[in-house]
PDB file of C-alpha atoms in Angstrom:
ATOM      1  CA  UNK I   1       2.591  36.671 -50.337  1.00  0.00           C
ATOM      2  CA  UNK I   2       3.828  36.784 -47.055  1.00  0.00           C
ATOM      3  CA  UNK I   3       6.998  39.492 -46.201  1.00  0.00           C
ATOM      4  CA  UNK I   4       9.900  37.978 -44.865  1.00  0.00           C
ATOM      5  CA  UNK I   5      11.121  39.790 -41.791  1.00  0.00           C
ATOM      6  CA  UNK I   6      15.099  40.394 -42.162  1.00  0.00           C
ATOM      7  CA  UNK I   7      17.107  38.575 -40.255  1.00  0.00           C
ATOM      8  CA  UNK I   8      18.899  41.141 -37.314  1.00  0.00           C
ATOM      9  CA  UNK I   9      22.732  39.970 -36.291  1.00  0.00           C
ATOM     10  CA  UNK I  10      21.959  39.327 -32.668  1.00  0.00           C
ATOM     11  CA  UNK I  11      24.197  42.161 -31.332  1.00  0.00           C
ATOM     12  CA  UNK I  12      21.691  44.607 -33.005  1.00  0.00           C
ATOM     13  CA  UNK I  13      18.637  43.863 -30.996  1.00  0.00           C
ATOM     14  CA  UNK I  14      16.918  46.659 -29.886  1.00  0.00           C
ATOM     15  CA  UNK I  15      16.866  46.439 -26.436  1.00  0.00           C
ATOM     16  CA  UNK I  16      20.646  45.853 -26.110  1.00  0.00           C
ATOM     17  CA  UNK I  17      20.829  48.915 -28.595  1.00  0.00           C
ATOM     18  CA  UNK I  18      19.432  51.298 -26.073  1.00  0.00           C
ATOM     19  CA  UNK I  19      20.679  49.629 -22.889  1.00  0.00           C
ATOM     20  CA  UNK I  20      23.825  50.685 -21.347  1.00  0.00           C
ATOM     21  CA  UNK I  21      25.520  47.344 -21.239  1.00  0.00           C
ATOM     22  CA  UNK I  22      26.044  47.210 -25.033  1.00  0.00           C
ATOM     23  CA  UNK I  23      29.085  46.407 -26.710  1.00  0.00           C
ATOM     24  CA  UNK I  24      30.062  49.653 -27.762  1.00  0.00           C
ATOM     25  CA  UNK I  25      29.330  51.720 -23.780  1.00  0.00           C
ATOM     26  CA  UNK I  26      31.801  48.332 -22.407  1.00  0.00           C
ATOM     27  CA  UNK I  27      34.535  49.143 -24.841  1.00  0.00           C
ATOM     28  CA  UNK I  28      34.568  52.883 -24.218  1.00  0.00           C
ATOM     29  CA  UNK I  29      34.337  52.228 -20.706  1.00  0.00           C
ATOM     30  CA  UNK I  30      37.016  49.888 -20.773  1.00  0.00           C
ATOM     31  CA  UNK I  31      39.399  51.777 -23.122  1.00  0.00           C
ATOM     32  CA  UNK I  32      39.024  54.966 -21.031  1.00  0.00           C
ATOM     33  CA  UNK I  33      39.705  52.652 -17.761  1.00  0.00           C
ATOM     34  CA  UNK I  34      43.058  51.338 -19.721  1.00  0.00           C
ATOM     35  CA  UNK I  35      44.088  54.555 -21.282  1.00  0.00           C
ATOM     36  CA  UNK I  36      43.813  56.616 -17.309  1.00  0.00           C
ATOM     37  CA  UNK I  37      45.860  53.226 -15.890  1.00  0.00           C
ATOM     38  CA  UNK I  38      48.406  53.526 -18.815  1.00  0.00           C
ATOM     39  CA  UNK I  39      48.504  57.459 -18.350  1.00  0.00           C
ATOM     40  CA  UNK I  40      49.005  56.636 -14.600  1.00  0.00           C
ATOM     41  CA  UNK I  41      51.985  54.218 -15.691  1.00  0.00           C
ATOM     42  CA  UNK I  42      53.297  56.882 -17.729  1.00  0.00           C
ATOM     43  CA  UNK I  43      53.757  59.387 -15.374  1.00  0.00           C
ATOM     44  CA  UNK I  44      55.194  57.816 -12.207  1.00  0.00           C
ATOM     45  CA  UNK I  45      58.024  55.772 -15.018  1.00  0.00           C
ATOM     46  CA  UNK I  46      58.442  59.143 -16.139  1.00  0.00           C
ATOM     47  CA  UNK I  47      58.863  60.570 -12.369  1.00  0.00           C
ATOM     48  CA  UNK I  48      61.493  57.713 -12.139  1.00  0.00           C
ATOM     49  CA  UNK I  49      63.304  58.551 -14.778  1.00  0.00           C
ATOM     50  CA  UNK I  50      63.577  62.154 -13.417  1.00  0.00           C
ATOM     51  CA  UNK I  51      64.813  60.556 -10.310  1.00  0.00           C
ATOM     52  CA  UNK I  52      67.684  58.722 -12.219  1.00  0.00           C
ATOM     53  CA  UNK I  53      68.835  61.240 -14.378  1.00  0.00           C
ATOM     54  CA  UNK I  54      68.850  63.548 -11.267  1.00  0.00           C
ATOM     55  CA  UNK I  55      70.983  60.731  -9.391  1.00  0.00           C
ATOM     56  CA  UNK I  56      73.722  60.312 -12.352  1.00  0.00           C
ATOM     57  CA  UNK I  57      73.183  64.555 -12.838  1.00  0.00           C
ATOM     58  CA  UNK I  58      72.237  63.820 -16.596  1.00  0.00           C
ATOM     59  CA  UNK I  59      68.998  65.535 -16.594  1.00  0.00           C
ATOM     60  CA  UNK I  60      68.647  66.012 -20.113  1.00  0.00           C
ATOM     61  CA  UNK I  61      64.836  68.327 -20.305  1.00  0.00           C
TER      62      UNK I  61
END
Protein backbone atom coordinates (compact mmCIF):
# COMPACT_ATOMS: atom_id res chain seq x y z
CA UNK A 1 0.00 0.00 0.00
CA UNK A 2 1.47 2.98 -1.13
CA UNK A 3 1.21 6.41 1.38
CA UNK A 4 -0.33 9.22 -0.12
CA UNK A 5 1.73 12.35 0.35
CA UNK A 6 -0.72 15.30 1.62
CA UNK A 7 -1.46 17.71 -0.53
CA UNK A 8 0.47 21.32 0.76
CA UNK A 9 -1.71 24.72 -0.17
CA UNK A 10 0.90 26.23 -2.41
CA UNK A 11 1.60 29.25 -0.13
CA UNK A 12 3.06 26.70 2.41
CA UNK A 13 5.97 25.44 0.44
CA UNK A 14 8.95 25.27 2.21
CA UNK A 15 11.18 27.30 0.52
CA UNK A 16 8.82 30.32 0.41
CA UNK A 17 8.34 29.46 4.23
CA UNK A 18 11.88 30.32 5.07
CA UNK A 19 12.53 32.95 2.40
CA UNK A 20 12.05 36.51 3.13
CA UNK A 21 9.67 37.32 0.35
CA UNK A 22 6.77 35.38 1.94
CA UNK A 23 3.44 36.57 2.38
CA UNK A 24 3.50 37.23 5.87
CA UNK A 25 7.47 39.45 5.90
CA UNK A 26 5.43 41.63 2.64
CA UNK A 27 2.47 42.39 4.81
CA UNK A 28 4.43 43.43 7.88
CA UNK A 29 6.63 45.28 5.76
CA UNK A 30 3.95 46.92 4.09
CA UNK A 31 1.71 47.65 7.12
CA UNK A 32 4.67 49.17 9.01
CA UNK A 33 5.46 51.31 5.65
CA UNK A 34 1.53 52.48 5.80
CA UNK A 35 1.21 52.86 9.49
CA UNK A 36 4.88 55.43 9.58
CA UNK A 37 3.14 57.31 6.25
CA UNK A 38 -0.25 57.54 8.14
CA UNK A 39 1.65 58.56 11.46
CA UNK A 40 3.49 61.10 9.19
CA UNK A 41 -0.09 62.33 7.93
CA UNK A 42 -1.14 62.55 11.37
CA UNK A 43 1.19 64.77 12.66
CA UNK A 44 1.75 67.55 10.11
CA UNK A 45 -2.72 67.67 9.90
CA UNK A 46 -2.31 67.88 13.45
CA UNK A 47 0.54 70.75 13.17
CA UNK A 48 -2.13 72.44 10.90
CA UNK A 49 -4.66 72.37 13.04
CA UNK A 50 -2.41 74.02 15.71
CA UNK A 51 -1.78 76.61 13.13
CA UNK A 52 -5.59 77.35 12.73
CA UNK A 53 -6.68 77.34 16.07
CA UNK A 54 -3.65 79.65 16.80
CA UNK A 55 -4.90 81.97 13.79
CA UNK A 56 -8.74 82.20 15.08
CA UNK A 57 -6.94 82.21 18.99
CA UNK A 58 -9.17 79.05 19.81
CA UNK A 59 -6.45 76.84 20.87
CA UNK A 60 -8.37 74.50 22.76
CA UNK A 61 -5.17 71.82 24.35
Amino acid sequence: MTRRVQAVPKRFRWWEKRSPTNETTLKRVWFKAEFKRLEEEANRLSAELIKAQDKVGKRGI
